[in-house]
CSV table of C-alpha atoms and ligand atoms in Angstrom, one decimal:
chain,number,residue,atom,x,y,z
A,76,MET,CA,56.0,-118.4,76.8
A,77,ALA,CA,58.5,-116.0,75.2
A,78,GLU,CA,61.2,-117.6,73.1
A,79,PRO,CA,64.3,-118.1,75.3
A,80,ARG,CA,67.2,-115.9,74.3
A,81,GLU,CA,70.3,-117.7,73.1
A,82,ASN,CA,73.0,-117.7,75.7
A,83,ALA,CA,75.6,-115.3,74.5
A,84,GLY,CA,79.1,-116.5,75.0
A,85,ALA,CA,80.0,-118.9,77.9
A,86,THR,CA,78.1,-118.2,81.0
A,87,GLY,CA,80.3,-119.2,83.8
A,88,THR,CA,83.4,-118.4,82.0
A,89,THR,CA,82.9,-114.8,81.1
A,90,ALA,CA,85.4,-112.7,83.0
A,91,THR,CA,84.1,-109.2,82.3
A,92,ALA,CA,81.2,-108.7,84.7
A,93,GLY,CA,83.0,-109.7,87.9
A,94,GLY,CA,85.9,-107.6,86.9
A,95,THR,CA,84.2,-104.2,86.6
A,96,PRO,CA,86.2,-102.0,88.8
A,97,PRO,CA,84.1,-100.2,91.4
A,98,PRO,CA,83.5,-96.6,90.5
A,99,ARG,CA,85.7,-94.0,92.1
A,100,ALA,CA,83.1,-92.8,94.5
A,101,ALA,CA,83.1,-96.4,95.9
A,102,THR,CA,86.9,-96.3,96.7
A,103,LEU,CA,86.0,-95.7,100.4
A,104,VAL,CA,83.8,-98.8,100.4
A,105,VAL,CA,86.7,-100.8,98.9
A,106,LEU,CA,89.1,-99.5,101.5
A,107,ARG,CA,86.8,-100.2,104.4
A,108,ARG,CA,86.3,-103.7,103.0
A,109,LEU,CA,90.1,-104.2,102.6
A,110,LEU,CA,90.6,-103.3,106.2
A,111,GLN,CA,87.9,-105.7,107.2
A,112,ILE,CA,89.5,-108.5,105.2
A,113,ALA,CA,93.0,-107.7,106.5
A,114,GLY,CA,91.5,-107.8,110.1
A,115,VAL,CA,90.0,-111.2,109.5
A,116,LEU,CA,93.2,-112.5,107.9
A,117,ALA,CA,95.4,-111.2,110.7
A,118,ARG,CA,93.2,-112.6,113.5
A,119,ARG,CA,92.8,-116.0,111.8
A,120,THR,CA,96.6,-116.2,111.0
A,121,ALA,CA,97.5,-115.5,114.6
A,122,SER,CA,95.1,-118.2,115.9
A,123,GLY,CA,96.2,-120.5,113.1
A,124,LEU,CA,99.9,-120.1,114.0
A,125,SER,CA,99.3,-120.8,117.6
A,126,SER,CA,97.3,-124.0,116.8
A,127,ALA,CA,100.1,-125.1,114.3
A,128,CYS,CA,102.7,-124.8,117.1
A,129,ARG,CA,100.5,-127.0,119.3
A,130,ALA,CA,100.0,-129.7,116.6
A,131,ARG,CA,102.9,-132.0,117.0
A,132,VAL,CA,102.5,-134.3,114.1
A,133,ARG,CA,102.6,-133.2,110.4
A,134,ARG,CA,99.3,-134.8,109.5
A,135,GLY,CA,97.6,-132.8,112.3
A,136,ARG,CA,99.1,-129.7,110.9
A,137,THR,CA,97.9,-130.4,107.3
A,138,ALA,CA,94.4,-131.1,108.5
A,139,GLY,CA,94.6,-128.0,110.7
A,140,ALA,CA,95.7,-125.9,107.7
A,141,ARG,CA,92.7,-127.1,105.7
A,142,SER,CA,90.2,-126.4,108.5
A,143,TRP,CA,91.9,-123.0,109.0
A,144,LEU,CA,91.3,-122.2,105.4
A,145,VAL,CA,87.7,-123.3,105.4
A,146,GLY,CA,87.0,-121.3,108.6
A,147,THR,CA,88.7,-118.2,107.2
A,148,ILE,CA,86.8,-118.4,103.9
A,149,ILE,CA,83.5,-118.6,105.8
A,150,GLU,CA,84.4,-115.5,107.8
A,151,LEU,CA,85.3,-113.6,104.7
A,152,GLY,CA,81.7,-114.0,103.4
A,153,PRO,CA,79.6,-115.0,100.4
A,154,ALA,CA,81.9,-113.9,97.6
A,155,PHE,CA,84.8,-115.9,99.0
A,156,ILE,CA,82.6,-118.9,99.8
A,157,LYS,CA,81.2,-119.0,96.3
A,158,VAL,CA,84.6,-118.6,94.6
A,159,ALA,CA,86.0,-121.3,96.9
A,160,GLN,CA,83.1,-123.6,96.0
A,161,MET,CA,83.8,-123.1,92.3
A,162,LEU,CA,87.5,-123.8,93.0
A,163,SER,CA,86.5,-127.0,94.8
A,164,THR,CA,85.2,-128.4,91.6
A,165,ARG,CA,88.3,-127.5,89.6
A,166,ALA,CA,90.2,-130.7,89.9
A,167,ASP,CA,92.3,-129.4,87.1
A,168,LEU,CA,93.7,-126.6,89.3
A,169,LEU,CA,93.9,-128.1,92.8
A,170,PRO,CA,95.0,-131.4,94.1
A,171,PRO,CA,92.1,-133.7,95.3
A,172,HIS,CA,92.6,-133.2,99.1
A,173,TRP,CA,92.2,-129.4,98.7
A,174,CYS,CA,89.2,-129.9,96.4
A,175,ARG,CA,87.6,-132.1,99.1
A,176,ALA,CA,88.4,-129.6,101.9
A,177,LEU,CA,86.8,-126.7,99.9
A,178,ALA,CA,83.8,-128.8,99.0
A,179,THR,CA,82.9,-128.9,102.6
A,180,LEU,CA,82.0,-125.2,102.4
A,181,TYR,CA,78.2,-125.1,102.6
A,182,ASP,CA,76.3,-122.2,101.1
A,183,SER,CA,73.5,-121.2,103.4
A,184,GLY,CA,72.4,-118.0,105.0
A,185,PRO,CA,69.4,-116.7,107.0
A,186,PRO,CA,66.2,-115.9,105.1
A,187,ILE,CA,66.1,-112.5,103.5
A,188,PRO,CA,64.8,-110.1,106.2
A,189,ALA,CA,61.1,-109.2,105.7
A,190,GLU,CA,61.9,-105.5,105.4
A,191,GLU,CA,64.4,-106.2,102.6
A,192,LEU,CA,62.2,-108.7,100.9
A,193,GLU,CA,59.1,-106.5,100.7
A,194,PRO,CA,60.4,-103.8,98.4
A,195,VAL,CA,61.8,-106.5,96.0
A,196,LEU,CA,58.5,-108.2,95.8
A,197,ALA,CA,56.6,-104.9,95.5
A,198,ARG,CA,58.8,-104.1,92.5
A,199,ALA,CA,58.5,-107.5,90.9
A,200,PHE,CA,54.9,-108.5,91.3
A,201,ASP,CA,51.3,-107.4,91.5
A,202,PRO,CA,50.1,-106.8,95.1
A,203,PRO,CA,48.2,-110.2,95.5
A,204,ILE,CA,51.3,-112.2,94.6
A,205,ALA,CA,53.6,-110.0,96.6
A,206,ARG,CA,51.3,-110.4,99.6
A,207,GLU,CA,51.1,-114.2,99.3
A,208,LEU,CA,54.9,-114.4,99.1
A,209,MET,CA,55.4,-112.0,102.1
A,210,ALA,CA,53.4,-114.5,104.1
A,211,ARG,CA,56.1,-117.0,103.4
A,212,ALA,CA,59.0,-114.7,104.1
A,213,ALA,CA,60.1,-116.5,107.2
A,214,GLU,CA,60.0,-120.0,105.7
A,215,PRO,CA,61.8,-120.2,102.4
A,216,VAL,CA,62.2,-123.6,100.7
A,217,ALA,CA,65.9,-122.9,100.5
A,218,SER,CA,68.2,-120.0,101.6
A,219,GLY,CA,71.6,-119.6,100.0
A,220,SER,CA,74.1,-116.8,100.0
A,221,ILE,CA,72.9,-115.4,96.6
A,222,ALA,CA,69.2,-116.2,96.6
A,223,CYS,CA,66.3,-117.6,98.6
A,224,VAL,CA,63.6,-119.8,97.1
A,225,TYR,CA,59.9,-119.6,98.2
A,226,ARG,CA,56.9,-121.6,97.4
A,227,THR,CA,53.5,-120.0,96.6
A,228,THR,CA,50.3,-120.4,94.8
A,229,LEU,CA,49.5,-117.9,92.1
A,230,PRO,CA,46.1,-116.3,91.6
A,231,ASP,CA,45.7,-118.7,88.6
A,232,GLY,CA,46.1,-121.7,90.9
A,233,ALA,CA,49.6,-122.6,89.8
A,234,ASP,CA,52.1,-123.9,92.4
A,235,VAL,CA,55.3,-122.0,91.8
A,236,ALA,CA,58.9,-121.7,93.1
A,237,VAL,CA,60.1,-118.1,93.3
A,238,LYS,CA,63.8,-117.6,93.5
A,239,VAL,CA,64.6,-114.1,94.9
A,240,ARG,CA,68.1,-112.6,94.6
A,241,ARG,CA,69.3,-111.2,97.9
A,242,PRO,CA,69.1,-107.5,98.0
A,243,GLY,CA,72.5,-105.9,98.0
A,244,ILE,CA,74.4,-109.1,97.1
A,245,GLU,CA,75.5,-107.5,93.8
A,246,ASP,CA,77.4,-104.8,95.6
A,247,THR,CA,79.0,-107.2,98.1
A,248,LEU,CA,80.2,-109.5,95.3
A,249,ARG,CA,81.4,-106.7,93.1
A,250,VAL,CA,83.6,-105.1,95.8
A,251,ASP,CA,85.0,-108.5,97.0
A,252,MET,CA,85.7,-109.7,93.5
A,253,ALA,CA,87.5,-106.6,92.5
A,254,ILE,CA,89.7,-107.1,95.5
A,255,MET,CA,90.3,-110.7,94.7
A,256,ARG,CA,91.3,-109.9,91.1
A,257,HIS,CA,93.8,-107.3,92.3
A,258,ALA,CA,95.2,-109.7,94.9
A,259,ALA,CA,95.5,-112.3,92.1
A,260,ARG,CA,97.5,-109.9,90.0
A,261,LEU,CA,99.9,-109.3,92.9
A,262,LEU,CA,100.2,-113.1,93.7
A,263,ALA,CA,101.1,-113.9,90.1
A,264,HIS,CA,104.4,-112.1,90.7
A,265,LEU,CA,105.4,-114.3,93.7
A,266,PRO,CA,107.8,-117.2,92.9
A,267,PRO,CA,105.4,-120.1,93.8
A,268,PHE,CA,102.9,-118.8,91.2
A,269,ARG,CA,105.3,-118.1,88.3
A,270,GLY,CA,103.9,-119.6,85.2
A,271,VAL,CA,100.5,-120.2,86.7
A,272,PRO,CA,97.9,-118.0,85.0
A,273,VAL,CA,96.6,-116.9,88.4
A,274,GLY,CA,94.9,-113.7,87.1
A,275,GLN,CA,93.1,-115.7,84.3
A,276,ILE,CA,92.0,-118.4,86.8
A,277,ILE,CA,90.6,-115.8,89.3
A,278,ALA,CA,88.9,-114.0,86.4
A,279,GLN,CA,87.2,-117.2,85.4
A,280,LEU,CA,86.1,-118.1,88.9
A,281,THR,CA,84.8,-114.7,89.8
A,282,GLY,CA,83.1,-114.4,86.4
A,283,ALA,CA,81.3,-117.7,87.0
A,284,VAL,CA,80.1,-116.6,90.4
A,285,TYR,CA,79.1,-113.2,89.2
A,286,ALA,CA,77.1,-114.8,86.3
A,287,GLN,CA,74.9,-116.4,89.0
A,288,LEU,CA,73.5,-113.0,89.8
A,289,ASP,CA,72.2,-112.7,86.3
A,290,PHE,CA,68.7,-114.1,86.7
A,291,VAL,CA,67.7,-113.1,83.2
A,292,GLN,CA,70.4,-115.4,81.8
A,293,GLU,CA,69.6,-118.1,84.3
A,294,ARG,CA,66.0,-118.3,83.3
A,295,HIS,CA,66.9,-118.3,79.6
A,296,ASN,CA,69.3,-121.1,80.2
A,297,LEU,CA,66.7,-123.0,82.2
A,298,ALA,CA,64.2,-122.6,79.4
A,299,LEU,CA,66.8,-123.6,76.8
A,300,LEU,CA,67.9,-126.7,78.7
A,301,ARG,CA,64.3,-127.7,79.1
A,302,ALA,CA,63.6,-127.3,75.4
A,303,ASN,CA,66.8,-129.1,74.5
A,304,LEU,CA,65.9,-132.1,76.7
A,305,ALA,CA,62.3,-132.2,75.6
A,306,ASP,CA,62.7,-135.7,74.3
A,307,HIS,CA,64.2,-137.0,77.5
A,308,ASP,CA,60.8,-137.8,79.1
A,309,SER,CA,62.3,-138.9,82.4
A,310,VAL,CA,64.5,-135.9,83.0
A,311,ARG,CA,62.4,-133.0,84.3
A,312,ILE,CA,63.4,-129.4,84.3
A,313,PRO,CA,61.0,-126.8,85.8
A,314,ARG,CA,59.0,-124.7,83.3
A,315,VAL,CA,59.8,-121.0,83.7
A,316,ARG,CA,57.0,-118.6,84.0
A,317,ASP,CA,58.7,-116.0,81.8
A,318,GLU,CA,55.9,-113.4,82.1
A,319,LEU,CA,56.4,-113.1,85.9
A,320,CYS,CA,60.2,-113.1,85.9
A,321,GLY,CA,62.4,-110.1,86.4
A,322,ASP,CA,66.0,-109.1,87.1
A,323,GLU,CA,65.7,-110.0,90.8
A,324,VAL,CA,63.1,-112.9,90.6
A,325,LEU,CA,62.8,-116.1,88.8
A,326,VAL,CA,59.4,-117.8,88.8
A,327,MET,CA,59.1,-121.4,87.7
A,328,GLU,CA,56.8,-124.4,88.3
A,329,PHE,CA,57.2,-125.9,91.8
A,330,ILE,CA,58.4,-129.5,91.6
A,331,ASP,CA,57.0,-131.3,94.6
A,332,ASP,CA,58.8,-134.0,96.6
A,333,LEU,CA,62.4,-132.9,95.8
A,334,ARG,CA,64.3,-134.8,98.3
A,335,ARG,CA,67.7,-136.4,98.4
A,336,ARG,CA,67.1,-140.1,98.2
A,337,SER,CA,69.7,-142.6,99.2
A,338,PRO,CA,70.4,-145.6,97.0
A,339,ALA,CA,68.6,-147.8,99.6
A,340,ASP,CA,65.4,-145.9,98.8
A,341,MET,CA,65.0,-147.4,95.4
A,342,PRO,CA,65.3,-150.9,93.8
A,343,GLU,CA,68.4,-151.3,91.7
A,344,ASP,CA,66.7,-151.3,88.3
A,345,GLU,CA,65.0,-147.9,89.1
A,346,ARG,CA,68.2,-146.4,90.4
A,347,THR,CA,70.1,-147.6,87.3
A,348,GLN,CA,67.4,-146.2,85.0
A,349,ALA,CA,67.4,-142.8,86.8
A,350,VAL,CA,71.2,-142.5,86.5
A,351,MET,CA,71.3,-143.8,82.9
A,352,ARG,CA,68.7,-141.2,81.8
A,353,THR,CA,70.5,-138.4,83.6
A,354,LEU,CA,73.8,-139.5,81.9
A,355,HIS,CA,72.1,-139.5,78.5
A,356,ALA,CA,70.8,-136.0,79.1
A,357,VAL,CA,74.3,-134.8,80.1
A,358,TYR,CA,75.8,-136.5,76.9
A,359,GLN,CA,73.1,-134.7,74.9
A,360,MET,CA,74.2,-131.4,76.5
A,361,LEU,CA,77.9,-132.1,76.0
A,362,PHE,CA,78.0,-133.7,72.5
A,363,LEU,CA,75.0,-132.4,70.7
A,364,ASP,CA,73.7,-129.1,72.2
A,365,GLY,CA,76.8,-127.5,73.6
A,366,LEU,CA,74.8,-126.0,76.5
A,367,VAL,CA,76.0,-127.7,79.6
A,368,HIS,CA,74.7,-127.6,83.2
A,369,CYS,CA,78.0,-127.8,85.1
A,370,ASP,CA,76.6,-128.0,88.6
A,371,LEU,CA,74.7,-131.3,88.9
A,372,HIS,CA,75.5,-131.9,92.6
A,373,PRO,CA,72.8,-133.4,94.8
A,374,GLY,CA,71.3,-130.0,95.6
A,375,ASN,CA,70.5,-129.5,91.9
A,376,LEU,CA,70.0,-133.0,90.7
A,377,TYR,CA,67.3,-135.1,92.4
A,378,LEU,CA,67.2,-138.8,91.4
A,379,GLY,CA,63.9,-140.6,91.8
A,380,PRO,CA,62.6,-144.0,90.8
A,381,GLY,CA,63.6,-144.2,87.1
A,382,SER,CA,63.6,-140.5,86.7
A,383,ALA,CA,65.5,-137.3,87.6
A,384,VAL,CA,64.8,-133.6,88.2
A,385,ILE,CA,67.3,-130.9,87.4
A,386,VAL,CA,67.1,-127.4,88.8
A,387,ASP,CA,69.3,-124.3,89.0
A,388,ALA,CA,70.8,-123.2,85.7
A,389,GLY,CA,73.0,-120.7,87.5
A,390,PHE,CA,76.2,-122.3,86.3
A,391,THR,CA,75.6,-123.3,82.8
A,392,VAL,CA,78.2,-123.1,80.1
A,393,ARG,CA,77.8,-122.5,76.4
A,394,LEU,CA,80.6,-124.4,74.7
A,395,SER,CA,82.1,-123.0,71.6
A,396,GLN,CA,81.9,-125.4,68.5
A,397,ASP,CA,85.6,-125.8,68.7
A,398,ALA,CA,85.5,-126.8,72.4
A,399,GLN,CA,82.7,-129.2,71.6
A,400,ASP,CA,84.6,-130.8,68.8
A,401,LYS,CA,87.8,-131.1,70.8
A,402,PHE,CA,86.0,-132.6,73.8
A,403,SER,CA,84.2,-135.1,71.5
A,404,SER,CA,87.5,-136.0,69.8
A,405,PHE,CA,89.2,-136.5,73.1
A,406,PHE,CA,86.4,-138.8,74.4
A,407,TYR,CA,86.5,-140.7,71.1
A,408,TYR,CA,90.3,-141.2,71.0
A,409,MET,CA,90.2,-142.3,74.6
A,410,SER,CA,87.6,-144.9,73.9
A,411,VAL,CA,89.6,-146.3,71.1
A,412,GLY,CA,93.0,-146.1,72.9
A,413,LYS,CA,94.7,-143.4,70.9
A,414,GLY,CA,96.7,-141.8,73.6
A,415,THR,CA,98.9,-139.5,71.5
A,416,ALA,CA,95.9,-138.1,69.8
A,417,CYS,CA,94.3,-137.4,73.2
A,418,ALA,CA,97.5,-135.6,74.3
A,419,ASP,CA,97.5,-133.5,71.1
A,420,VAL,CA,93.9,-132.5,71.8
A,421,VAL,CA,94.8,-131.4,75.3
A,422,LEU,CA,97.9,-129.6,74.0
A,423,SER,CA,95.8,-127.7,71.5
A,424,THR,CA,93.6,-126.3,74.2
A,425,ALA,CA,96.2,-125.5,76.8
A,426,THR,CA,98.4,-122.6,77.7
A,427,SER,CA,102.0,-123.9,77.4
A,428,SER,CA,105.4,-122.2,77.5
A,429,PRO,CA,108.3,-122.8,75.0
A,430,ASP,CA,110.0,-125.0,77.5
A,431,THR,CA,107.0,-127.3,78.0
A,432,ASP,CA,108.2,-130.9,77.6
A,433,THR,CA,105.5,-131.8,75.1
A,434,GLU,CA,107.1,-135.2,74.3
A,435,GLY,CA,107.1,-136.2,77.9
A,436,PHE,CA,103.5,-135.0,78.2
A,437,ARG,CA,102.4,-137.1,75.2
A,438,ARG,CA,104.2,-140.1,76.7
A,439,ASP,CA,102.5,-139.8,80.1
A,440,ILE,CA,99.0,-139.2,78.6
A,441,SER,CA,99.4,-142.2,76.3
A,442,ALA,CA,100.3,-144.4,79.3
A,443,LEU,CA,97.2,-143.1,81.1
A,444,VAL,CA,94.9,-143.7,78.2
A,445,ALA,CA,96.4,-147.2,77.5
A,446,ALA,CA,95.7,-148.1,81.2
A,447,ASN,CA,92.1,-147.0,80.9
A,448,THR,CA,91.0,-148.1,77.4
A,449,GLY,CA,88.9,-151.2,77.2
A,450,VAL,CA,88.8,-151.7,81.0
A,451,SER,CA,85.4,-153.0,82.2
A,452,ALA,CA,82.8,-150.5,83.3
A,453,ALA,CA,83.3,-151.6,86.9
A,454,GLU,CA,87.0,-150.9,86.7
A,455,PHE,CA,86.9,-147.6,84.9
A,456,ASP,CA,87.1,-144.8,87.5
A,457,LEU,CA,86.3,-141.5,86.0
A,458,VAL,CA,87.5,-139.5,89.0
A,459,ARG,CA,90.8,-141.3,89.1
A,460,PHE,CA,91.2,-140.9,85.4
A,461,ALA,CA,90.4,-137.2,85.4
A,462,THR,CA,92.5,-136.6,88.5
A,463,GLN,CA,95.5,-138.3,86.9
A,464,LEU,CA,94.9,-136.4,83.7
A,465,PHE,CA,94.8,-133.1,85.5
A,466,ASP,CA,97.8,-134.1,87.6
A,467,ILE,CA,99.9,-134.7,84.5
A,468,GLN,CA,98.8,-131.4,83.1
A,469,ARG,CA,99.9,-129.6,86.3
A,470,ARG,CA,103.2,-131.4,86.4
A,471,TYR,CA,104.0,-130.2,82.9
A,472,GLY,CA,102.8,-126.7,83.7
A,473,LEU,CA,99.9,-126.9,81.3
A,474,TYR,CA,96.6,-125.1,82.1
A,475,ALA,CA,93.8,-126.3,79.8
A,476,ASP,CA,91.3,-123.8,78.4
A,477,PRO,CA,88.3,-123.9,80.8
A,478,GLN,CA,86.1,-124.5,77.7
A,479,PHE,CA,87.8,-127.9,77.5
A,480,VAL,CA,87.8,-128.5,81.3
A,481,PHE,CA,84.2,-127.7,82.0
A,482,PRO,CA,82.8,-130.7,80.2
A,483,ILE,CA,85.0,-133.0,82.2
A,484,LEU,CA,84.0,-131.2,85.4
A,485,SER,CA,80.3,-131.6,84.6
A,486,LEU,CA,80.9,-135.3,84.4
A,487,LEU,CA,82.9,-135.4,87.5
A,488,VAL,CA,80.2,-133.8,89.5
A,489,LEU,CA,77.8,-136.4,88.2
A,490,GLU,CA,80.2,-139.2,88.9
A,491,GLY,CA,79.3,-139.2,92.6
A,492,ALA,CA,75.7,-140.0,91.8
A,493,VAL,CA,76.7,-142.7,89.3
A,494,ARG,CA,79.1,-144.4,91.7
A,495,ASP,CA,76.5,-144.4,94.6
A,496,PHE,CA,73.4,-145.2,92.6
A,497,ALA,CA,74.5,-147.3,89.6
A,498,PRO,CA,78.1,-148.2,89.8
A,499,ARG,CA,77.9,-150.7,86.9
A,500,ILE,CA,77.1,-148.1,84.3
A,501,ASP,CA,79.7,-147.9,81.5
A,502,PHE,CA,80.5,-144.2,81.0
A,503,GLN,CA,82.3,-144.8,77.7
A,504,ASP,CA,79.8,-147.2,76.2
A,505,GLU,CA,76.8,-145.0,77.0
A,506,ALA,CA,78.5,-142.1,75.2
A,507,LEU,CA,79.0,-143.8,71.9
A,508,PRO,CA,75.6,-143.2,70.3
A,509,PHE,CA,75.8,-139.5,71.2
A,510,LEU,CA,79.4,-139.2,69.9
A,511,ALA,CA,78.3,-140.9,66.7
A,512,ARG,CA,75.4,-138.5,66.2
A,513,ALA,CA,77.7,-135.6,66.9
A,514,MET,CA,80.2,-136.8,64.4
A,515,ILE,CA,77.6,-137.4,61.7
A,516,SER,CA,76.1,-134.0,62.1
A,517,ARG,CA,79.5,-132.4,62.0
A,518,THR,CA,80.4,-134.3,58.8
A,519,LEU,CA,77.1,-133.3,57.3
A,520,SER,CA,77.5,-129.6,58.1
A,521,ALA,CA,81.1,-129.7,56.8
A,522,SER,CA,80.0,-131.2,53.5
A,523,ARG,CA,77.1,-128.7,53.2
A,524,ALA,CA,79.6,-125.9,53.7
A,525,THR,CA,81.9,-127.3,51.0
A,526,GLU,CA,79.0,-127.6,48.6
A,527,ARG,CA,77.9,-124.1,49.3
A,528,SER,CA,81.4,-122.7,48.6
A,529,ALA,CA,81.8,-124.8,45.5
A,530,ARG,CA,78.5,-123.3,44.2
A,531,SER,CA,79.4,-119.7,44.9
B,67,ADP,N1,61.4,-125.4,90.7
B,67,ADP,C1,61.6,-125.8,92.0
B,67,ADP,N2,60.7,-126.6,92.6
B,67,ADP,C2,61.0,-127.0,93.9
B,67,ADP,N3,62.1,-126.7,94.6
B,67,ADP,C3,63.0,-126.0,94.0
B,67,ADP,C4,62.8,-125.5,92.6
B,67,ADP,N4,63.9,-124.8,92.3
B,67,ADP,C5,64.8,-124.8,93.4
B,67,ADP,N5,64.2,-125.5,94.4
B,67,ADP,C6,64.8,-125.8,95.7
B,67,ADP,O1,65.6,-124.7,96.1
B,67,ADP,C7,66.9,-125.0,96.3
B,67,ADP,C8,67.8,-123.8,95.8
B,67,ADP,O2,67.5,-123.5,94.5
B,67,ADP,P1,68.7,-123.3,93.5
B,67,ADP,O3,68.1,-122.8,92.2
B,67,ADP,O4,69.5,-124.5,93.4
B,67,ADP,O5,69.4,-122.1,94.1
B,67,ADP,P2,71.0,-121.8,94.5
B,67,ADP,O6,71.5,-121.1,93.3
B,67,ADP,O7,70.9,-121.0,95.7
B,67,ADP,O8,71.6,-123.1,94.6
B,67,ADP,C9,67.1,-126.3,95.4
B,67,ADP,O9,68.2,-127.0,95.9
B,67,ADP,C10,65.8,-127.0,95.5
B,67,ADP,O10,65.8,-127.7,96.7
B,68,MG,MG1,71.5,-124.9,93.6
C-alpha cells in the first residue's frame, strides 16, 4: 500500500475550497439558483407566518419555528443540510435547543441513478469491477447526499466497500456555498450579528463540508488514522485499497456486521470495554497524534462486544501543535482545578474585542471549573460542562478558535455513546496517562531543541 500523504493543514477547517467564487460564465447558474432559493424562502416564510398566527402559545411558536427551519433547510438541498448538520455539532456557536433541532436533519438521498453511476465506474475501474458494481447499483449499503457506499467482491476475492461520490455534487455545493458566504457577509452588517464573526464561521462550516468531497484526502486520513491506532487492537478502521482509489471513489475493506447495537445487546463489561477502548483511541488522537476524527456519531462509530469499528474520515481535523498544547493544558488545568489558568487558555485562543470583560470571564470560568473538579465520574457531565463553557464564552462575546473547539466537539459527539453504554466511565481519569505521555514528549522535544541551539 502506498504511504499515506500527511494531511496538509486542518481538514474541516480550511476555508479556501468552499469559497472559490464560481467562474464568470457560471453567473447565470448562480442567479438561477438564487431565484430558486428566494422562491423556497418566500413560500416557506408565508406558510410559516400563517402557522405562527395560528399557534396561540409561545412554546408552540418556538417549536413551530424550529420545525419550520428544519423543513426549509431540507428543501434548500444537500449543501444547506450538510452545513446545518455541521452547525448542529457546534455547541460553541448555538444554544443546545437549536443544536438539537438541527441534529434531527438526516442525510439521505436516493441511490445514484444507474446512468450517472456507470460513467463514474467506467472511469475509475477495470470493466470486470465496474460490471460487478453496476449489478449493485440499485442497492447501495448506504446512500447519503454526498456519496453512496456499495459492497462488492473484487476479482482477487476481497470483500470491499466502495464509496462513490455523487456525480455533479461538487457543482451543486460550490454554487450554494458561494451564495451562503455572500449572504453571511451581508448578515454580518445587521445589528443582531454585530461582533459575531459570521463570515469566519460560515467559511469554516462550508470549508468543512467542502472538504468531504475530497476523497483523496479522506482516504489518506483513513489510512493515517488506521496507522496511528495500530496498537489499539480492539478499535478497527477499514484498510484502504489505495491502488483502486481515485478522485471519485474510495475502496476499502468491507467490515461485516456493522449495525447499531443498543446497550441491551451486550453485557455490561463488554459495553464498558468497547467504550473505554474507543475513548482511549480518541485520547490518542487528541493528545498524542493531533489527527482527530471529529464525527464519531453512531453512523460512523459501531460499538460491539469489547470492540469498536470507526469509518468515514470525511471530517477529520489536523490540530496544530499549538492547538494540541492548549487543549492538553486546558484539560490538565481542569482536572487539577486551576480555573483561572483554564480561562487564560481559552482567552488565548479566542477572538475578543477591547471591551471584553476578561476579569468577569475568568471569574465565571473559575466557578465552572471549581464546580466540576474532583466530582465523581457519575456526576461529571461533559455535555453540561461544555455547554456551560460555551455559554459563558458567548455571553462575553468570545468566539474560540475552531482548532480549540474541535477537540471538545469530538468528545461531545462521543459522549452520547459513553452515557448510554458505559455511564460510569471517568472521562478525566482515563485521559491522565495520555496527557502525561503528551507532556513528557513535549518536554523532551523542547529540551532537545534547547540542546541543538546550544550546540550551534
Ligand atoms: N468499510 C466499510 N464496511 C462496511 N460498511 C461501511 C464501510 N464504510 C462505510 N460503510 C457504511 O456506509 C455508511 C456510509 O459511509 P460513510 O463513509 O459514513 O459515508 P458518509 O460520508 O455518507 O457518512 C456507513 O455509515 C456504514 O454503514
Ligand atoms: Mg458517515
